[in-house]
Amino acid sequence: MSDTSEASSSSAQREVELTWRLAARRALHAPGLLPATTFILLLLVWEASCRLFEIPTFVLPAPSRILGGFDSIAVTRWVDHVWATLRVALIGYIASIAIALPIAVLLARSEIMSRAIYPILVVVQSTPVVAVAPIIIVALGSGDLPRVVITCLITFFPLVVSTTTGLMATPPELIELSRSLRAPVIREITQIRFPYAVPYIFSALRISVTLAVIGAVVAEFVAAEKGIGYFIQFSTSMFQVQQAWAGLVVLVLLSLILFQIVTLAQRIWFPWSLPKERT
Amino acid sequence: MASGVAAIRFSGVGQVFATGAGTLEALCGVETSIARHEFVAVLGPSGCGKSTLLRLVAGLLRPTRGAVEVFGLKVTEPRDDIGIVFQKPTLLPWANVEDNIVFPLRHKMGRVGAQDRERARALLAKVGLAGFEERLPAELSGGMQQRVGIGRALLMNPDILLMDEPFSALDALTREDMGFELLRIWEAQPKTVLFITHSISEAVLLADRVLVMSERPGRVIEDLAIEIDRPRGIDTSNEKMMHDYVGHLRSLLLKRAA
Ligand SMILES: Nc1ncnc2c1ncn2[C@@H]1O[C@H](COP(=O)(O)OP(=O)(O)OP(=O)(O)O)[C@@H](O)[C@H]1O
Ligand SMILES: [Mg+2]
């Protein structure tokens, strides 16, 4: 190390500069920073336009007024409403998974089953759930059951289709390996096909969990005395628009949190199934 | 050879597939036999039924005509003494290297014992992957992945090793390296090898015998014994004999393609 002090100081300076530039770039790419900035900007523009153009609340309340909407009922009432919606969404979601996975196995394994069942699924999927909801409520009475059924109906199709696709996406060589070992079919499904379907199943699980919230809300619109959907409808009927918007915000947050939980579950338990990170 | 029974025998094997547009004759009158511990390479144009041949031996397919025998017994279902290596390694992406190697046992028996793991680690050392037990397939190079594939095929200590273009996805250098590695394993623990390849030089370099198949419907049109001394190594590629064999096979394959 016989560098002249001048040269070493300039190289040190360059190093510092480089470190700074790297840090700046990393900050820019920090997860969440960019979307958070956009979101805050959007809120500011929204607030400003509402005040500037004196937009009436029933058309579009300013964010600050929506914030006020949260105070219109007690926290315990909020918890009550959220729990009612969440309960139906989750029960419907889980029931839907429990039904969809076995059906997907059936569809993937048997051509005949696939041809027999698939058209029925398409018909069910093509029927607008919103239109069927009142009929289901009439048929199954009040209580959670009809709401769970509606949630099930709305979340079911993506789960079945995506899981079936995943089960069929297994490399044929591995199926041949399984057959060459004369292994039980059940192990072909549990040890090869299902793990291979995990990325497909999770992309459906993410879609379906937000659909489950929609299903629960649709059911509440038709008949309910509790839940965020009910609360929004009730508020609008009383012209409490900022209150309805507060309900909407809660609903969006609920969906986002559920979505993130599913994403997190995949990251924790099935990290290998995530797409390769872009670098 | 000692027992006098061929490891693999094809007698008048024909294979016809039913397809959407009618039938497709993949193999017609395949007639050959392979001795125990012989290393046989198969060359032939694309789609001539080489993989079909291999799947017949594996018991994954029943011949439409004729019969395939393994150690004197007609093949009616997959046997325990056959290992398969595919063109792509097709490992389980969620399982580490060791779990991938013991997978056939776990899949067949439902559980893996401590001894099996011991054996898997010995196998890993044998295919040159000691120390990689905990790695995931995605962290390995293509050549290393195929080593795991070979280890997996060797787990049940099969008498017969079926290899369907096992090195064709590798770069040229890795490919040659893997060939010698395979020879080393085969010489240390002799097995009957049926090795499908598109590379003429690879076939000559590795095999005791090279079978050449016709275009579809495939049958054996040349059965060439490769009488180059073993053990073979890097220098073998430069031998005159090697060039003669390769030249002969190339002109045969090119003439038919023309
Ligand atoms: N299960 C099947 N059903 C219908 N046709 C098949 C089936 N398996 C193979 N074939 C057809 O039989 C022919 C031979 O196939 P095969 O895979 O054995 O050829 P190959 O010699 O291995 O070709 P390649 O060199 O491209 O691997 C092909 O035309 C293929 O399309
Ligand atoms: Mg092939």
Coordinates of C-alpha atoms and ligand atoms in Angstrom, one line a residue:
Chain A
M1 CA 0.0 0.0 0.0
S2 CA 2.4 2.7 -1.1
D3 CA -0.2 4.9 -2.8
T4 CA 0.3 8.6 -2.6
S5 CA -2.1 10.1 -0.1
E6 CA -3.7 12.3 -2.8
A7 CA -4.6 9.4 -4.9
S8 CA -6.1 7.4 -2.1
S9 CA -8.2 10.3 -0.9
S10 CA -9.7 10.8 -4.3
S11 CA -10.4 7.1 -4.6
A12 CA -12.0 7.2 -1.1
Q13 CA -14.1 10.1 -2.3
R14 CA -15.2 8.2 -5.3
E15 CA -16.1 5.3 -3.1
V16 CA -18.3 7.5 -0.9
E17 CA -20.0 8.9 -3.9
L18 CA -20.7 5.4 -5.2
T19 CA -22.0 4.3 -1.9
W20 CA -24.4 7.3 -1.9
R21 CA -25.6 6.6 -5.4
L22 CA -26.2 3.0 -4.5
A23 CA -28.1 3.9 -1.4
A24 CA -30.2 6.4 -3.3
R25 CA -31.0 3.7 -5.9
R26 CA -31.8 1.2 -3.2
A27 CA -34.1 3.7 -1.5
L28 CA -36.0 4.3 -4.8
H29 CA -36.4 0.5 -5.1
A30 CA -37.4 0.0 -1.5
P31 CA -40.6 -2.1 -1.5
G32 CA -43.6 0.1 -0.9
L33 CA -41.9 3.4 -1.2
L34 CA -43.1 4.3 -4.7
P35 CA -46.7 3.1 -4.3
A36 CA -46.9 4.8 -0.9
T37 CA -45.8 8.1 -2.4
T38 CA -48.2 7.8 -5.2
F39 CA -51.0 7.0 -2.8
I40 CA -50.3 10.0 -0.6
L41 CA -50.1 12.3 -3.6
L42 CA -53.5 11.0 -4.8
L43 CA -55.1 11.6 -1.4
L44 CA -53.7 15.2 -1.4
V45 CA -55.1 15.9 -4.9
W46 CA -58.4 14.4 -3.9
E47 CA -58.6 16.5 -0.8
A48 CA -57.6 19.7 -2.6
S49 CA -60.1 19.2 -5.5
C50 CA -63.0 18.5 -3.1
R51 CA -62.2 21.8 -1.3
L52 CA -61.3 23.8 -4.4
F53 CA -64.4 22.8 -6.5
E54 CA -66.7 22.5 -3.5
I55 CA -67.8 19.0 -4.6
P56 CA -70.8 18.0 -2.5
T57 CA -70.3 15.2 0.0
F58 CA -72.9 13.0 -1.6
V59 CA -71.0 13.1 -4.8
L60 CA -67.5 12.7 -3.4
P61 CA -66.6 13.4 0.2
A62 CA -63.0 14.6 0.9
P63 CA -60.7 12.2 2.6
S64 CA -60.9 14.2 5.8
R65 CA -64.7 14.0 5.8
I66 CA -64.5 10.2 5.3
L67 CA -62.2 10.1 8.3
G68 CA -64.9 11.8 10.2
G69 CA -67.3 9.0 9.0
F70 CA -65.4 6.6 11.2
D71 CA -66.5 8.4 14.3
S72 CA -70.2 8.0 13.5
I73 CA -70.4 4.6 15.3
A74 CA -68.5 3.2 18.2
V75 CA -65.4 1.0 17.7
T76 CA -67.2 -2.0 19.2
R77 CA -69.9 -1.6 16.5
W78 CA -67.2 -1.5 13.8
V79 CA -65.7 -4.7 15.2
D80 CA -69.1 -6.3 15.2
H81 CA -69.7 -5.4 11.5
V82 CA -66.2 -6.4 10.4
W83 CA -66.5 -9.7 12.3
A84 CA -69.9 -10.5 10.6
T85 CA -68.4 -9.9 7.2
L86 CA -65.1 -11.6 7.9
R87 CA -66.8 -14.7 9.4
V88 CA -69.0 -15.3 6.3
A89 CA -66.1 -14.6 3.9
L90 CA -63.7 -16.9 5.7
I91 CA -66.2 -19.8 6.2
G92 CA -67.3 -19.5 2.6
Y93 CA -63.7 -19.3 1.4
I94 CA -62.6 -22.4 3.4
A95 CA -65.7 -24.4 2.4
S96 CA -65.0 -23.4 -1.2
I97 CA -61.4 -24.7 -1.0
A98 CA -62.5 -27.9 0.6
I99 CA -64.9 -28.5 -2.3
A100 CA -62.8 -27.2 -5.1
L101 CA -59.6 -29.2 -4.5
P102 CA -61.2 -32.7 -4.7
I103 CA -63.2 -31.7 -7.7
A104 CA -60.0 -30.4 -9.4
V105 CA -58.4 -33.8 -8.7
L106 CA -61.4 -35.5 -10.3
L107 CA -61.2 -33.2 -13.4
A108 CA -57.5 -33.6 -13.7
R109 CA -57.5 -37.4 -13.4
S110 CA -60.4 -38.4 -15.6
E111 CA -61.2 -37.2 -19.0
I112 CA -64.8 -38.5 -18.7
M113 CA -65.3 -36.6 -15.4
S114 CA -63.9 -33.5 -17.0
R115 CA -66.3 -33.7 -19.9
A116 CA -69.2 -34.4 -17.6
I117 CA -68.6 -31.8 -14.9
Y118 CA -66.8 -28.9 -16.7
P119 CA -69.8 -27.6 -18.7
I120 CA -71.9 -27.5 -15.5
L121 CA -69.2 -25.5 -13.8
V122 CA -69.1 -23.0 -16.7
V123 CA -72.9 -22.6 -16.4
V124 CA -72.6 -22.0 -12.7
Q125 CA -69.9 -19.5 -13.3
S126 CA -71.8 -17.7 -16.0
T127 CA -74.8 -17.2 -13.7
P128 CA -74.4 -13.7 -12.1
V129 CA -74.2 -14.4 -8.4
V130 CA -75.8 -11.0 -7.6
A131 CA -78.9 -12.2 -9.4
V132 CA -79.0 -15.6 -7.7
A133 CA -78.3 -14.2 -4.2
P134 CA -82.0 -13.2 -3.4
I135 CA -83.2 -16.6 -4.6
I136 CA -80.6 -18.4 -2.4
I137 CA -81.6 -16.2 0.6
V138 CA -85.3 -17.1 0.1
A139 CA -84.5 -20.7 -0.2
L140 CA -82.1 -21.0 2.7
G141 CA -83.6 -18.5 5.1
S142 CA -81.7 -16.0 7.2
G143 CA -78.6 -16.8 9.1
D144 CA -75.0 -17.4 7.9
L145 CA -75.8 -20.4 5.7
P146 CA -77.2 -18.6 2.6
R147 CA -74.4 -16.0 2.8
V148 CA -71.8 -18.7 3.1
V149 CA -73.3 -20.4 0.0
I150 CA -73.2 -17.2 -2.0
T151 CA -69.5 -16.7 -1.0
C152 CA -68.8 -20.2 -2.0
L153 CA -70.4 -19.8 -5.4
I154 CA -68.4 -16.7 -6.2
T155 CA -65.0 -18.1 -5.1
F156 CA -65.3 -21.6 -6.4
F157 CA -64.6 -21.3 -10.1
P158 CA -61.2 -19.8 -10.1
L159 CA -60.0 -22.3 -7.5
V160 CA -61.2 -25.3 -9.5
V161 CA -59.9 -24.1 -12.9
S162 CA -56.5 -23.0 -11.6
T163 CA -56.0 -26.1 -9.4
T164 CA -56.9 -28.4 -12.3
T165 CA -54.5 -26.5 -14.6
G166 CA -51.8 -26.9 -11.9
L167 CA -52.5 -30.6 -11.4
M168 CA -52.1 -31.1 -15.2
A169 CA -49.0 -29.0 -15.5
T170 CA -46.8 -31.7 -13.8
P171 CA -44.0 -32.8 -16.1
P172 CA -45.0 -36.1 -17.8
E173 CA -41.6 -37.6 -16.9
L174 CA -42.5 -37.5 -13.2
I175 CA -45.8 -39.2 -13.8
E176 CA -43.9 -41.9 -15.8
L177 CA -41.4 -42.1 -12.9
S178 CA -44.3 -42.6 -10.5
R179 CA -45.8 -45.3 -12.8
S180 CA -42.5 -47.0 -13.3
L181 CA -42.3 -47.3 -9.5
R182 CA -45.8 -48.7 -9.3
A183 CA -46.5 -46.3 -6.6
P184 CA -50.1 -45.9 -5.2
V185 CA -52.1 -43.3 -7.2
I186 CA -52.8 -41.3 -4.0
R187 CA -49.1 -40.6 -3.7
E188 CA -48.8 -39.5 -7.3
I189 CA -51.4 -36.9 -6.3
T190 CA -50.0 -35.9 -2.9
Q191 CA -46.3 -36.1 -3.6
I192 CA -46.1 -35.0 -7.2
R193 CA -49.2 -33.3 -8.6
F194 CA -50.3 -31.2 -5.7
P195 CA -46.9 -29.8 -4.9
Y196 CA -46.5 -28.9 -8.6
A197 CA -49.9 -27.2 -8.5
V198 CA -49.0 -25.0 -5.5
P199 CA -48.1 -21.9 -7.6
Y200 CA -51.4 -22.3 -9.5
I201 CA -53.4 -22.9 -6.3
F202 CA -51.9 -19.8 -4.6
S203 CA -52.7 -17.5 -7.5
A204 CA -56.3 -18.7 -7.3
L205 CA -56.3 -18.4 -3.5
R206 CA -55.2 -14.8 -3.8
I207 CA -58.0 -14.0 -6.3
S208 CA -60.6 -16.0 -4.3
V209 CA -59.9 -14.4 -1.0
T210 CA -60.9 -11.0 -2.3
L211 CA -63.8 -12.5 -4.1
A212 CA -64.9 -14.0 -0.8
V213 CA -65.2 -10.5 0.7
I214 CA -67.3 -9.5 -2.4
G215 CA -69.5 -12.5 -1.9
A216 CA -70.1 -11.8 1.8
V217 CA -71.0 -8.1 0.9
V218 CA -73.3 -9.1 -1.9
A219 CA -75.2 -11.4 0.5
E220 CA -75.4 -8.6 3.1
F221 CA -76.9 -6.3 0.5
V222 CA -79.7 -8.8 0.0
A223 CA -80.5 -9.6 3.6
A224 CA -78.6 -8.9 6.7
E225 CA -78.7 -6.9 10.0
K226 CA -75.0 -6.8 10.4
G227 CA -71.8 -6.6 8.4
I228 CA -69.9 -3.9 6.4
G229 CA -72.1 -4.4 3.4
Y230 CA -75.2 -3.9 5.4
F231 CA -73.6 -0.9 7.1
I232 CA -72.8 0.7 3.7
Q233 CA -76.3 0.1 2.4
F234 CA -77.9 1.4 5.7
S235 CA -75.7 4.5 5.6
T236 CA -76.6 5.4 2.0
S237 CA -80.2 5.0 2.8
M238 CA -79.8 7.5 5.5
F239 CA -77.8 9.8 3.2
Q240 CA -74.8 9.4 5.5
V241 CA -72.4 9.3 2.5
Q242 CA -69.2 9.9 4.4
Q243 CA -70.2 7.1 6.7
A244 CA -70.7 4.7 3.7
W245 CA -67.3 5.7 2.4
A246 CA -65.8 4.9 5.7
G247 CA -67.4 1.4 5.4
L248 CA -65.9 1.1 1.9
V249 CA -62.4 2.0 3.2
V250 CA -62.7 -0.7 5.9
L251 CA -63.8 -3.2 3.2
V252 CA -60.8 -2.4 1.0
L253 CA -58.5 -2.7 4.0
L254 CA -60.1 -6.1 4.9
S255 CA -59.5 -7.4 1.3
L256 CA -56.0 -6.1 1.2
I257 CA -55.1 -7.7 4.5
L258 CA -56.6 -11.0 3.6
F259 CA -54.7 -10.9 0.2
Q260 CA -51.4 -10.1 2.0
I261 CA -52.0 -13.0 4.5
V262 CA -52.4 -15.4 1.6
T263 CA -49.3 -14.0 -0.1
L264 CA -47.4 -14.3 3.2
A265 CA -48.5 -17.9 3.7
Q266 CA -47.1 -18.8 0.4
R267 CA -43.8 -17.0 1.1
I268 CA -43.4 -18.7 4.5
W269 CA -44.5 -22.3 3.6
F270 CA -43.8 -22.6 -0.1
P271 CA -41.0 -20.2 -0.9
W272 CA -39.8 -22.4 -3.8
S273 CA -43.1 -21.9 -5.5
L274 CA -42.6 -18.1 -5.9
P275 CA -41.6 -16.8 -9.2
K276 CA -37.9 -16.0 -9.5
E277 CA -37.1 -12.5 -8.2
R278 CA -36.4 -9.9 -10.9
T279 CA -33.0 -8.4 -10.3
Chain B
M1 CA -24.0 -63.6 -20.5
A2 CA -23.1 -66.0 -17.8
S3 CA -26.7 -67.0 -17.4
G4 CA -27.2 -67.2 -21.1
V5 CA -30.3 -65.1 -20.9
A6 CA -30.3 -61.7 -22.5
A7 CA -31.0 -58.7 -20.2
I8 CA -33.3 -57.2 -22.8
R9 CA -34.8 -58.9 -25.8
F10 CA -37.0 -57.4 -28.5
S11 CA -38.7 -60.0 -30.7
G12 CA -40.7 -58.7 -33.6
V13 CA -41.8 -55.6 -31.7
G14 CA -44.3 -53.4 -33.4
Q15 CA -46.0 -50.3 -31.9
V16 CA -49.0 -48.6 -33.3
F17 CA -50.5 -45.5 -31.7
A18 CA -54.0 -44.4 -32.1
T19 CA -54.0 -40.6 -32.7
G20 CA -56.6 -38.1 -33.5
A21 CA -55.9 -38.4 -37.3
G22 CA -55.9 -42.2 -37.4
T23 CA -53.1 -44.5 -36.5
L24 CA -49.4 -44.0 -36.3
E25 CA -46.9 -46.8 -36.7
A26 CA -44.0 -45.9 -34.5
L27 CA -42.1 -49.2 -34.5
C28 CA -42.1 -52.2 -36.9
G29 CA -40.3 -55.5 -36.5
V30 CA -37.7 -54.4 -34.0
E31 CA -35.4 -57.4 -33.4
T32 CA -32.4 -57.3 -31.1
S33 CA -31.1 -58.4 -27.8
I34 CA -28.9 -56.8 -25.2
A35 CA -26.6 -58.8 -23.0
R36 CA -26.3 -58.3 -19.2
H37 CA -24.0 -55.4 -18.4
E38 CA -23.7 -54.4 -22.0
F39 CA -23.7 -50.7 -22.8
V40 CA -25.8 -50.1 -25.9
A41 CA -26.4 -46.8 -27.5
V42 CA -29.3 -46.1 -29.9
L43 CA -29.1 -43.6 -32.7
G44 CA -31.9 -42.7 -35.1
P45 CA -33.7 -39.8 -36.8
S46 CA -36.1 -37.7 -34.7
G47 CA -39.5 -39.4 -34.2
C48 CA -38.3 -42.9 -35.2
G49 CA -39.5 -44.4 -31.9
K50 CA -36.4 -44.4 -29.7
S51 CA -38.2 -43.2 -26.6
T52 CA -41.0 -45.6 -27.4
L53 CA -38.5 -48.4 -27.3
L54 CA -37.3 -47.3 -23.9
R55 CA -40.8 -47.0 -22.6
L56 CA -41.5 -50.6 -23.7
V57 CA -38.6 -51.9 -21.7
A58 CA -39.7 -49.8 -18.7
G59 CA -43.1 -51.5 -18.9
L60 CA -44.8 -48.1 -19.3
L61 CA -46.2 -49.3 -22.7
R62 CA -47.3 -52.6 -24.1
P63 CA -46.2 -53.5 -27.6
T64 CA -48.9 -53.8 -30.2
R65 CA -47.0 -56.7 -31.8
G66 CA -44.2 -59.0 -30.6
A67 CA -42.8 -59.1 -27.2
V68 CA -40.2 -57.4 -25.0
E69 CA -38.4 -59.6 -22.5
V70 CA -36.3 -58.6 -19.6
F71 CA -34.1 -61.3 -18.1
G72 CA -36.2 -63.9 -19.9
L73 CA -39.5 -62.6 -18.6
K74 CA -42.1 -60.9 -20.8
V75 CA -42.6 -57.3 -19.7
T76 CA -46.1 -56.7 -18.6
E77 CA -45.7 -54.0 -16.0
P78 CA -42.9 -51.8 -14.6
R79 CA -40.2 -53.7 -12.8
D80 CA -38.2 -52.8 -9.7
D81 CA -34.8 -53.5 -11.3
I82 CA -34.9 -50.7 -13.9
G83 CA -33.9 -47.1 -13.4
I84 CA -34.8 -44.3 -15.8
V85 CA -33.0 -41.1 -16.6
F86 CA -34.9 -38.6 -18.6
Q87 CA -33.7 -35.9 -21.0
K88 CA -34.7 -33.2 -18.6
P89 CA -33.6 -33.9 -15.0
T90 CA -37.3 -33.2 -13.8
L91 CA -36.4 -33.0 -10.2
L92 CA -38.8 -31.9 -7.6
P93 CA -38.2 -28.1 -7.2
W94 CA -39.4 -28.1 -3.6
A95 CA -37.1 -30.9 -2.4
N96 CA -33.4 -30.6 -1.7
V97 CA -30.9 -32.8 -3.5
E98 CA -30.9 -35.6 -0.9
D99 CA -34.7 -35.7 -0.8
N100 CA -34.8 -35.8 -4.6
I101 CA -32.5 -38.8 -4.6
V102 CA -34.5 -40.7 -2.0
F103 CA -37.7 -39.7 -3.7
P104 CA -38.3 -43.1 -5.5
L105 CA -38.3 -44.8 -2.1
R106 CA -40.5 -42.3 -0.4
H107 CA -42.8 -42.5 -3.3
K108 CA -43.0 -46.2 -3.6
M109 CA -42.9 -47.2 0.1
G110 CA -44.2 -44.0 1.7
R111 CA -41.3 -43.6 4.1
V112 CA -37.5 -43.3 4.1
G113 CA -35.3 -44.8 6.7
A114 CA -32.0 -43.7 8.1
Q115 CA -30.1 -46.4 6.1
D116 CA -31.8 -45.1 2.9
R117 CA -30.5 -41.6 3.6
E118 CA -27.1 -43.1 4.3
R119 CA -27.2 -44.8 0.9
A120 CA -28.4 -41.6 -0.8
R121 CA -25.4 -39.7 0.6
A122 CA -23.1 -42.4 -0.7
L123 CA -24.8 -42.1 -4.1
L124 CA -24.4 -38.4 -4.0
A125 CA -20.6 -38.8 -3.5
K126 CA -20.6 -41.3 -6.3
V127 CA -22.2 -38.8 -8.8
G128 CA -19.9 -36.1 -7.6
L129 CA -22.3 -34.1 -5.5
A130 CA -21.0 -34.6 -2.0
G131 CA -21.7 -31.5 0.1
F132 CA -24.7 -30.5 -2.0
E133 CA -27.3 -32.5 0.0
E134 CA -29.2 -29.5 1.3
R135 CA -29.3 -27.5 -2.0
L136 CA -32.4 -27.0 -4.0
P137 CA -32.5 -28.0 -7.6
A138 CA -32.8 -24.3 -8.7
E139 CA -29.4 -23.6 -7.1
L140 CA -27.7 -26.2 -9.2
S141 CA -26.3 -26.0 -12.8
G142 CA -27.9 -28.2 -15.5
G143 CA -25.1 -30.7 -15.3
M144 CA -25.4 -31.0 -11.5
Q145 CA -29.2 -31.4 -11.8
Q146 CA -28.7 -34.3 -14.3
R147 CA -26.2 -35.8 -11.8
V148 CA -29.0 -35.8 -9.3
G149 CA -31.3 -37.4 -11.9
I150 CA -28.7 -40.2 -12.4
G151 CA -28.4 -40.6 -8.6
R152 CA -32.1 -40.9 -8.4
A153 CA -32.2 -43.6 -11.0
L154 CA -29.4 -45.5 -9.3
L155 CA -31.1 -45.5 -5.8
M156 CA -32.9 -48.8 -6.1
N157 CA -29.6 -50.3 -7.5
P158 CA -31.2 -51.3 -10.8
D159 CA -29.7 -53.9 -13.1
I160 CA -30.9 -52.0 -16.1
L161 CA -30.4 -48.3 -16.6
L162 CA -32.6 -46.6 -19.3
M163 CA -31.3 -43.2 -20.4
D164 CA -33.2 -41.1 -22.9
E165 CA -30.9 -38.4 -24.3
P166 CA -29.7 -37.7 -20.8
F167 CA -27.0 -35.2 -21.7
S168 CA -28.6 -33.4 -24.6
A169 CA -29.6 -30.3 -22.6
L170 CA -26.0 -29.8 -21.5
D171 CA -23.2 -27.7 -23.0
A172 CA -20.6 -29.6 -25.0
L173 CA -17.9 -29.7 -22.3
T174 CA -20.2 -30.7 -19.5
R175 CA -21.7 -33.2 -21.8
E176 CA -18.4 -35.0 -22.4
D177 CA -17.5 -34.8 -18.8
M178 CA -20.8 -36.4 -17.8
G179 CA -20.2 -39.2 -20.3
F180 CA -16.9 -40.1 -18.7
E181 CA -18.5 -39.9 -15.3
L182 CA -21.2 -42.3 -16.4
L183 CA -18.6 -44.7 -17.7
R184 CA -16.7 -44.5 -14.4
I185 CA -19.9 -45.4 -12.5
W186 CA -20.8 -48.1 -15.0
E187 CA -17.3 -49.7 -14.8
A188 CA -17.3 -49.6 -11.0
Q189 CA -20.7 -51.2 -10.8
P190 CA -21.6 -52.8 -14.1
K191 CA -25.2 -52.4 -15.3
T192 CA -27.0 -53.0 -18.5
V193 CA -27.4 -49.6 -20.1
L194 CA -29.7 -48.6 -22.9
F195 CA -28.6 -45.1 -23.9
I196 CA -30.5 -43.0 -26.4
T197 CA -28.6 -40.1 -28.0
H198 CA -28.5 -37.9 -31.1
S199 CA -24.8 -37.5 -30.9
I200 CA -22.9 -40.1 -33.0
S201 CA -19.6 -39.4 -31.2
E202 CA -21.2 -39.7 -27.8
A203 CA -22.6 -43.1 -28.8
V204 CA -19.3 -44.4 -30.1
L205 CA -17.3 -43.0 -27.2
L206 CA -19.6 -44.7 -24.5
A207 CA -21.1 -47.8 -25.9
D208 CA -20.1 -51.4 -26.5
R209 CA -22.6 -51.5 -29.3
V210 CA -24.4 -48.9 -31.3
L211 CA -27.9 -49.6 -32.8
V212 CA -29.1 -47.4 -35.6
M213 CA -32.8 -47.1 -36.3
S214 CA -34.6 -46.3 -39.5
E215 CA -37.0 -43.4 -39.8
R216 CA -40.6 -44.2 -38.8
P217 CA -41.7 -46.9 -38.5
G218 CA -38.5 -47.6 -36.7
R219 CA -36.5 -50.8 -36.8
V220 CA -32.9 -51.6 -36.3
I221 CA -30.9 -51.2 -39.5
E222 CA -27.4 -51.4 -38.2
D223 CA -25.9 -53.1 -35.2
L224 CA -22.3 -52.0 -34.8
A225 CA -19.9 -53.4 -32.2
I226 CA -17.5 -50.7 -30.9
E227 CA -14.2 -52.5 -30.3
I228 CA -12.3 -49.6 -28.6
D229 CA -10.4 -50.7 -25.5
R230 CA -11.7 -49.7 -22.1
P231 CA -11.3 -47.8 -19.9
R232 CA -12.0 -45.0 -22.4
G233 CA -11.1 -41.4 -21.6
I234 CA -10.3 -38.0 -23.2
D235 CA -7.7 -39.5 -25.4
T236 CA -10.2 -42.0 -26.9
S237 CA -11.8 -39.1 -28.9
N238 CA -8.5 -38.8 -30.9
E239 CA -8.1 -42.4 -31.8
K240 CA -8.4 -43.4 -35.5
M241 CA -10.8 -46.2 -34.7
M242 CA -13.2 -43.7 -33.2
H243 CA -13.1 -41.6 -36.3
D244 CA -13.7 -44.6 -38.5
Y245 CA -16.8 -45.6 -36.5
V246 CA -18.1 -42.1 -36.4
G247 CA -17.6 -41.7 -40.1
H248 CA -19.3 -44.9 -40.9
L249 CA -22.4 -44.1 -38.7
R250 CA -22.6 -40.5 -40.0
S251 CA -22.6 -41.6 -43.6
L252 CA -25.2 -44.2 -42.8
L253 CA -27.5 -41.7 -41.1
L254 CA -26.9 -39.0 -43.7
K255 CA -27.6 -41.3 -46.6
R256 CA -30.9 -42.2 -45.2
A257 CA -31.8 -38.6 -44.4
A258 CA -31.0 -37.6 -48.0
Ligands
LIG1 N1 -48.5 -42.0 -26.6 C1 -48.4 -41.7 -27.9 N2 -49.5 -41.5 -28.6 C2 -49.5 -41.2 -30.0 N3 -48.3 -41.0 -30.6 C3 -47.2 -41.2 -30.0 C4 -47.2 -41.5 -28.6 N4 -45.9 -41.7 -28.2 C5 -45.1 -41.4 -29.3 N5 -45.9 -41.2 -30.3 C6 -45.4 -40.9 -31.7 O1 -44.6 -42.0 -32.1 C7 -43.5 -41.5 -32.8 C8 -42.2 -42.0 -32.1 O2 -42.1 -41.3 -30.9 P1 -40.8 -41.3 -30.0 O3 -41.0 -40.4 -28.9 O4 -40.5 -42.7 -29.6 O5 -39.7 -40.8 -31.0 P2 -38.1 -40.6 -30.7 O6 -37.4 -41.4 -31.6 O7 -37.8 -40.7 -29.3 O8 -38.0 -39.1 -31.2 P3 -37.0 -37.9 -30.6 O9 -35.7 -38.2 -31.2 O10 -37.6 -36.7 -31.1 O11 -37.0 -38.0 -29.1 C9 -43.6 -40.0 -32.9 O12 -44.1 -39.7 -34.2 C10 -44.6 -39.7 -31.8 O13 -45.3 -38.6 -32.2
MG2 MG -37.3 -39.3 -27.7

